[in-house]
C-alpha cells in the first residue's frame, strides 16, 4: 500500500483550502459566497473532483480491456451529472423509468446502460426496450417471463444478465448489504439452473450474455470482490459444463467505500481494480474459461467525495451538563442517511478559521428527535448565521431527499475552478402543490 491518498480516501474534495479571508474555498469557490449567492441549504458538486475520480477509474481498469464502466445512477442522478459521465465514456446502471427518462432528457442514448431492479414494471420494461437498452439484468422468474413476452411483441432479442445472490457477506450496514443468501435480490444458486433452462428452451427472445451480482455498498474489504468474482466464474464454468452455454460477460455491481470520517479506511480504486483483475486472471485459469467482459457499477465512490452541503446555523439549545444542540436550516429531508443508517459525517464552519473549538450536536430542522445530522462534533464556536459545510454528501443525499414537513428541496450547484452554475433549481412552492387536487365538494 502506498502513502498516496486517492479521492475516495479523503474527506474533502480536491483543492480545498482556507483563503485569505479565512473562508473555506473549494475549487476556487469561496463557500461563504456560494451560500450568499444561492442561499442555503445547498448541495454543491465539484466537477474537477468528479472528473479526476472518473479518470482514476478509467486508469485503474485500463489494463483490463474488456471493462465497461457504468455509473450507478441511484447515487446521484441529474441531467448535468449524467452528461459528465457520458462525456467520459461511462455507461449507466439504472433502476427505474425515471432514471432512464433523465438520461434521455439529457440526450444520452441507452447503448451503454443496464436496467437493474428487483421488481421492474411492465411499463418500465417496455420503455427500456423501446429505447434500446443495452442490457437488462433479470432478477426473478416473473420478470423473465414478462421480458420475454415484451421482447417477442416488439420482435426483439433482448440481451440479458441474470442477477444472482452469490452468498457473500460484507461488513457494512445491514440495509446496504445485498449479496447474502437471505436477500430480496436475484436468483439464489439453487434456482439459477431453472432460469437458464427456461431461457434455453422457452424464452427465445432473450439472449443470456452473463451473470450479475452486487454484494453491498460502502465496502472496505477488497477480498469481497475477489470472492464475488470467484463465485461468478465458478457458476459460469458450471453453466458451461451443464448447459453448453459459454457466458462471456460478468457484472460485479458497485460497492467501493469512501471516507466519511477519519476512522474510515477504504482501499483506493487502484487497489480494488488490482484485486478484481487478479481474481479474473486466477479464477479464469482455475476454471479453464476465457476472460469475460467486465461490467462494474460504482455509484458512491464516483461522486460522494466531490459533493458537500452548505447550511446556515440557526437556533441553539444547551441542555446543562449534557450537550449543546445547534440547529441547521436543513436536515433529514436533504440528507436522510444519519437517521436511516446511523451514518457519520464530518463538517466545518466555512466562515471561521481558528476560534475556540466547541463540542456540539448538529440537529436538523425537521420535526423528529431522530433528525440529528452529526452527534458530538467539535466546531469553531458555532453561532447563528455561520455557514456549516458538511462533507461527503455527493451520494445518496439528493437522490434520497424528500419533502418531509413540506420543506422545499434545495438547489444543486456545480463548481469548477472558480465558476459555479446551478444544475438543479430549488423547488418552488408552486411545484410543491402542483399535484395537489383540491376537491370542489370540500
Ligand atoms: N449496483 C447495484 C445493483 C446496486 O444495488 C448498487 C447500490 C450499486 C450498483 C451502487 O453501489 P455503490 O457503488 O454506490 O455502493 N442508500 C444507501 C446505499 C444503497 C445502495 C444500493 N445499491 C446509502 O445511502 O448508503
PDB file of N, CA, C and O in Angstrom, residues 178-218:
ATOM      1  N   UNK A 178     -26.128  -6.695   0.296  1.00  0.00           N
ATOM      2  CA  UNK A 178     -27.074  -7.261  -0.670  1.00  0.00           C
ATOM      3  C   UNK A 178     -26.718  -8.659  -1.145  1.00  0.00           C
ATOM      4  O   UNK A 178     -27.539  -9.344  -1.737  1.00  0.00           O
ATOM      5  N   UNK A 179     -25.486  -9.079  -0.920  1.00  0.00           N
ATOM      6  CA  UNK A 179     -25.037 -10.327  -1.537  1.00  0.00           C
ATOM      7  C   UNK A 179     -25.327 -11.585  -0.739  1.00  0.00           C
ATOM      8  O   UNK A 179     -25.133 -12.703  -1.214  1.00  0.00           O
ATOM      9  N   UNK A 180     -25.795 -11.437   0.491  1.00  0.00           N
ATOM     10  CA  UNK A 180     -26.001 -12.620   1.336  1.00  0.00           C
ATOM     11  C   UNK A 180     -27.203 -13.438   0.866  1.00  0.00           C
ATOM     12  O   UNK A 180     -28.079 -12.900   0.177  1.00  0.00           O
ATOM     13  N   UNK A 181     -27.259 -14.709   1.226  1.00  0.00           N
ATOM     14  CA  UNK A 181     -28.321 -15.606   0.759  1.00  0.00           C
ATOM     15  C   UNK A 181     -29.719 -15.086   1.121  1.00  0.00           C
ATOM     16  O   UNK A 181     -30.628 -15.094   0.308  1.00  0.00           O
ATOM     17  N   UNK A 182     -29.874 -14.618   2.351  1.00  0.00           N
ATOM     18  CA  UNK A 182     -31.190 -14.123   2.769  1.00  0.00           C
ATOM     19  C   UNK A 182     -31.353 -12.683   2.278  1.00  0.00           C
ATOM     20  O   UNK A 182     -31.197 -11.731   3.028  1.00  0.00           O
ATOM     21  N   UNK A 183     -31.645 -12.552   0.990  1.00  0.00           N
ATOM     22  CA  UNK A 183     -31.723 -11.231   0.370  1.00  0.00           C
ATOM     23  C   UNK A 183     -32.890 -11.213  -0.607  1.00  0.00           C
ATOM     24  O   UNK A 183     -33.235 -12.236  -1.199  1.00  0.00           O
ATOM     25  N   UNK A 184     -33.475 -10.046  -0.789  1.00  0.00           N
ATOM     26  CA  UNK A 184     -34.617  -9.976  -1.718  1.00  0.00           C
ATOM     27  C   UNK A 184     -34.155  -9.923  -3.175  1.00  0.00           C
ATOM     28  O   UNK A 184     -34.962  -9.985  -4.089  1.00  0.00           O
ATOM     29  N   UNK A 185     -32.845  -9.770  -3.406  1.00  0.00           N
ATOM     30  CA  UNK A 185     -32.363  -9.557  -4.767  1.00  0.00           C
ATOM     31  C   UNK A 185     -31.907 -10.838  -5.462  1.00  0.00           C
ATOM     32  O   UNK A 185     -31.174 -11.639  -4.891  1.00  0.00           O
ATOM     33  N   UNK A 186     -32.319 -11.042  -6.679  1.00  0.00           N
ATOM     34  CA  UNK A 186     -31.718 -12.021  -7.585  1.00  0.00           C
ATOM     35  C   UNK A 186     -32.078 -13.469  -7.347  1.00  0.00           C
ATOM     36  O   UNK A 186     -32.778 -13.840  -6.404  1.00  0.00           O
ATOM     37  N   UNK A 187     -31.582 -14.327  -8.265  1.00  0.00           N
ATOM     38  CA  UNK A 187     -31.780 -15.774  -8.171  1.00  0.00           C
ATOM     39  C   UNK A 187     -30.754 -16.328  -7.191  1.00  0.00           C
ATOM     40  O   UNK A 187     -29.585 -15.951  -7.243  1.00  0.00           O
ATOM     41  N   UNK A 188     -31.179 -17.234  -6.311  1.00  0.00           N
ATOM     42  CA  UNK A 188     -30.151 -17.863  -5.491  1.00  0.00           C
ATOM     43  C   UNK A 188     -29.562 -19.024  -6.298  1.00  0.00           C
ATOM     44  O   UNK A 188     -30.054 -19.385  -7.362  1.00  0.00           O
ATOM     45  N   UNK A 189     -28.501 -19.575  -5.796  1.00  0.00           N
ATOM     46  CA  UNK A 189     -27.766 -20.530  -6.619  1.00  0.00           C
ATOM     47  C   UNK A 189     -28.571 -21.798  -6.883  1.00  0.00           C
ATOM     48  O   UNK A 189     -28.261 -22.554  -7.798  1.00  0.00           O
ATOM     49  N   UNK A 190     -29.651 -22.022  -6.127  1.00  0.00           N
ATOM     50  CA  UNK A 190     -30.477 -23.207  -6.361  1.00  0.00           C
ATOM     51  C   UNK A 190     -31.464 -23.009  -7.506  1.00  0.00           C
ATOM     52  O   UNK A 190     -31.834 -23.955  -8.192  1.00  0.00           O
ATOM     53  N   UNK A 191     -31.903 -21.763  -7.710  1.00  0.00           N
ATOM     54  CA  UNK A 191     -32.931 -21.528  -8.744  1.00  0.00           C
ATOM     55  C   UNK A 191     -32.328 -21.070 -10.077  1.00  0.00           C
ATOM     56  O   UNK A 191     -33.018 -21.005 -11.086  1.00  0.00           O
ATOM     57  N   UNK A 192     -31.035 -20.797 -10.049  1.00  0.00           N
ATOM     58  CA  UNK A 192     -30.367 -20.293 -11.251  1.00  0.00           C
ATOM     59  C   UNK A 192     -30.518 -21.248 -12.438  1.00  0.00           C
ATOM     60  O   UNK A 192     -30.847 -20.828 -13.556  1.00  0.00           O
ATOM     61  N   UNK A 193     -30.332 -22.541 -12.191  1.00  0.00           N
ATOM     62  CA  UNK A 193     -30.371 -23.516 -13.293  1.00  0.00           C
ATOM     63  C   UNK A 193     -31.757 -23.563 -13.926  1.00  0.00           C
ATOM     64  O   UNK A 193     -31.894 -23.719 -15.141  1.00  0.00           O
ATOM     65  N   UNK A 194     -32.751 -23.420 -13.104  1.00  0.00           N
ATOM     66  CA  UNK A 194     -34.118 -23.438 -13.596  1.00  0.00           C
ATOM     67  C   UNK A 194     -34.343 -22.247 -14.539  1.00  0.00           C
ATOM     68  O   UNK A 194     -34.972 -22.379 -15.595  1.00  0.00           O
ATOM     69  N   UNK A 195     -33.791 -21.093 -14.167  1.00  0.00           N
ATOM     70  CA  UNK A 195     -33.909 -19.895 -15.016  1.00  0.00           C
ATOM     71  C   UNK A 195     -33.193 -20.133 -16.349  1.00  0.00           C
ATOM     72  O   UNK A 195     -33.727 -19.786 -17.415  1.00  0.00           O
ATOM     73  N   UNK A 196     -32.042 -20.731 -16.284  1.00  0.00           N
ATOM     74  CA  UNK A 196     -31.274 -20.957 -17.525  1.00  0.00           C
ATOM     75  C   UNK A 196     -32.005 -21.956 -18.427  1.00  0.00           C
ATOM     76  O   UNK A 196     -32.098 -21.768 -19.646  1.00  0.00           O
ATOM     77  N   UNK A 197     -32.550 -22.972 -17.813  1.00  0.00           N
ATOM     78  CA  UNK A 197     -33.336 -23.967 -18.541  1.00  0.00           C
ATOM     79  C   UNK A 197     -34.462 -23.276 -19.325  1.00  0.00           C
ATOM     80  O   UNK A 197     -34.679 -23.542 -20.490  1.00  0.00           O
ATOM     81  N   UNK A 198     -35.166 -22.371 -18.640  1.00  0.00           N
ATOM     82  CA  UNK A 198     -36.285 -21.657 -19.274  1.00  0.00           C
ATOM     83  C   UNK A 198     -35.813 -20.787 -20.441  1.00  0.00           C
ATOM     84  O   UNK A 198     -36.448 -20.740 -21.488  1.00  0.00           O
ATOM     85  N   UNK A 199     -34.692 -20.120 -20.237  1.00  0.00           N
ATOM     86  CA  UNK A 199     -34.165 -19.254 -21.311  1.00  0.00           C
ATOM     87  C   UNK A 199     -33.783 -20.119 -22.516  1.00  0.00           C
ATOM     88  O   UNK A 199     -34.062 -19.779 -23.664  1.00  0.00           O
ATOM     89  N   UNK A 200     -33.163 -21.264 -22.219  1.00  0.00           N
ATOM     90  CA  UNK A 200     -32.685 -22.139 -23.291  1.00  0.00           C
ATOM     91  C   UNK A 200     -33.847 -22.755 -24.080  1.00  0.00           C
ATOM     92  O   UNK A 200     -33.825 -22.798 -25.307  1.00  0.00           O
ATOM     93  N   UNK A 201     -34.879 -23.187 -23.368  1.00  0.00           N
ATOM     94  CA  UNK A 201     -35.928 -23.963 -24.032  1.00  0.00           C
ATOM     95  C   UNK A 201     -37.196 -23.197 -24.356  1.00  0.00           C
ATOM     96  O   UNK A 201     -37.957 -23.598 -25.207  1.00  0.00           O
ATOM     97  N   UNK A 202     -37.430 -22.097 -23.642  1.00  0.00           N
ATOM     98  CA  UNK A 202     -38.731 -21.477 -23.765  1.00  0.00           C
ATOM     99  C   UNK A 202     -38.687 -20.002 -24.173  1.00  0.00           C
ATOM    100  O   UNK A 202     -39.442 -19.580 -25.040  1.00  0.00           O
ATOM    101  N   UNK A 203     -37.821 -19.249 -23.534  1.00  0.00           N
ATOM    102  CA  UNK A 203     -37.817 -17.793 -23.750  1.00  0.00           C
ATOM    103  C   UNK A 203     -36.861 -17.430 -24.886  1.00  0.00           C
ATOM    104  O   UNK A 203     -35.746 -16.972 -24.660  1.00  0.00           O
ATOM    105  N   UNK A 204     -37.341 -17.595 -26.097  1.00  0.00           N
ATOM    106  CA  UNK A 204     -36.462 -17.477 -27.272  1.00  0.00           C
ATOM    107  C   UNK A 204     -36.092 -16.025 -27.597  1.00  0.00           C
ATOM    108  O   UNK A 204     -35.235 -15.778 -28.438  1.00  0.00           O
ATOM    109  N   UNK A 205     -36.765 -15.068 -26.976  1.00  0.00           N
ATOM    110  CA  UNK A 205     -36.434 -13.672 -27.262  1.00  0.00           C
ATOM    111  C   UNK A 205     -35.452 -13.068 -26.253  1.00  0.00           C
ATOM    112  O   UNK A 205     -35.248 -11.860 -26.199  1.00  0.00           O
ATOM    113  N   UNK A 206     -34.868 -13.944 -25.452  1.00  0.00           N
ATOM    114  CA  UNK A 206     -33.855 -13.491 -24.502  1.00  0.00           C
ATOM    115  C   UNK A 206     -32.502 -14.093 -24.880  1.00  0.00           C
ATOM    116  O   UNK A 206     -32.412 -15.281 -25.203  1.00  0.00           O
ATOM    117  N   UNK A 207     -31.486 -13.255 -24.859  1.00  0.00           N
ATOM    118  CA  UNK A 207     -30.130 -13.711 -25.181  1.00  0.00           C
ATOM    119  C   UNK A 207     -29.280 -13.569 -23.914  1.00  0.00           C
ATOM    120  O   UNK A 207     -28.874 -12.458 -23.546  1.00  0.00           O
ATOM    121  N   UNK A 208     -29.042 -14.684 -23.259  1.00  0.00           N
ATOM    122  CA  UNK A 208     -28.312 -14.647 -21.982  1.00  0.00           C
ATOM    123  C   UNK A 208     -26.823 -14.435 -22.238  1.00  0.00           C
ATOM    124  O   UNK A 208     -26.159 -15.274 -22.842  1.00  0.00           O
ATOM    125  N   UNK A 209     -26.303 -13.300 -21.760  1.00  0.00           N
ATOM    126  CA  UNK A 209     -24.894 -12.972 -22.004  1.00  0.00           C
ATOM    127  C   UNK A 209     -24.012 -13.138 -20.783  1.00  0.00           C
ATOM    128  O   UNK A 209     -22.800 -13.249 -20.903  1.00  0.00           O
ATOM    129  N   UNK A 210     -24.598 -13.060 -19.584  1.00  0.00           N
ATOM    130  CA  UNK A 210     -23.712 -13.141 -18.424  1.00  0.00           C
ATOM    131  C   UNK A 210     -24.460 -13.140 -17.104  1.00  0.00           C
ATOM    132  O   UNK A 210     -25.692 -13.137 -17.062  1.00  0.00           O
ATOM    133  N   UNK A 211     -23.673 -13.123 -16.030  1.00  0.00           N
ATOM    134  CA  UNK A 211     -24.229 -13.101 -14.675  1.00  0.00           C
ATOM    135  C   UNK A 211     -23.919 -11.762 -14.022  1.00  0.00           C
ATOM    136  O   UNK A 211     -22.912 -11.112 -14.346  1.00  0.00           O
ATOM    137  N   UNK A 212     -24.775 -11.396 -13.102  1.00  0.00           N
ATOM    138  CA  UNK A 212     -24.644 -10.118 -12.400  1.00  0.00           C
ATOM    139  C   UNK A 212     -24.771 -10.366 -10.899  1.00  0.00           C
ATOM    140  O   UNK A 212     -25.568 -11.189 -10.471  1.00  0.00           O
ATOM    141  N   UNK A 213     -23.977  -9.668 -10.118  1.00  0.00           N
ATOM    142  CA  UNK A 213     -24.129  -9.726  -8.654  1.00  0.00           C
ATOM    143  C   UNK A 213     -23.710  -8.366  -8.092  1.00  0.00           C
ATOM    144  O   UNK A 213     -23.028  -7.582  -8.752  1.00  0.00           O
ATOM    145  N   UNK A 214     -24.152  -8.096  -6.892  1.00  0.00           N
ATOM    146  CA  UNK A 214     -23.748  -6.864  -6.185  1.00  0.00           C
ATOM    147  C   UNK A 214     -23.745  -7.247  -4.714  1.00  0.00           C
ATOM    148  O   UNK A 214     -24.771  -7.665  -4.194  1.00  0.00           O
ATOM    149  N   UNK A 215     -22.599  -7.123  -4.067  1.00  0.00           N
ATOM    150  CA  UNK A 215     -22.544  -7.664  -2.701  1.00  0.00           C
ATOM    151  C   UNK A 215     -22.890  -6.655  -1.608  1.00  0.00           C
ATOM    152  O   UNK A 215     -23.192  -7.041  -0.490  1.00  0.00           O
ATOM    153  N   UNK A 216     -22.861  -5.384  -1.929  1.00  0.00           N
ATOM    154  CA  UNK A 216     -23.197  -4.405  -0.899  1.00  0.00           C
ATOM    155  C   UNK A 216     -22.557  -3.070  -1.218  1.00  0.00           C
ATOM    156  O   UNK A 216     -21.928  -2.911  -2.269  1.00  0.00           O
ATOM    157  N   UNK A 217     -22.738  -2.145  -0.312  1.00  0.00           N
ATOM    158  CA  UNK A 217     -22.267  -0.788  -0.552  1.00  0.00           C
ATOM    159  C   UNK A 217     -21.369  -0.360   0.610  1.00  0.00           C
ATOM    160  O   UNK A 217     -21.483  -0.907   1.705  1.00  0.00           O
ATOM    161  N   UNK A 218     -20.519   0.629   0.359  1.00  0.00           N
ATOM    162  CA  UNK A 218     -19.582   1.133   1.379  1.00  0.00           C
ATOM    163  C   UNK A 218     -18.712  -0.018   1.897  1.00  0.00           C
ATOM    164  O   UNK A 218     -18.574  -0.252   3.097  1.00  0.00           O
TER     165      UNK A 218
END
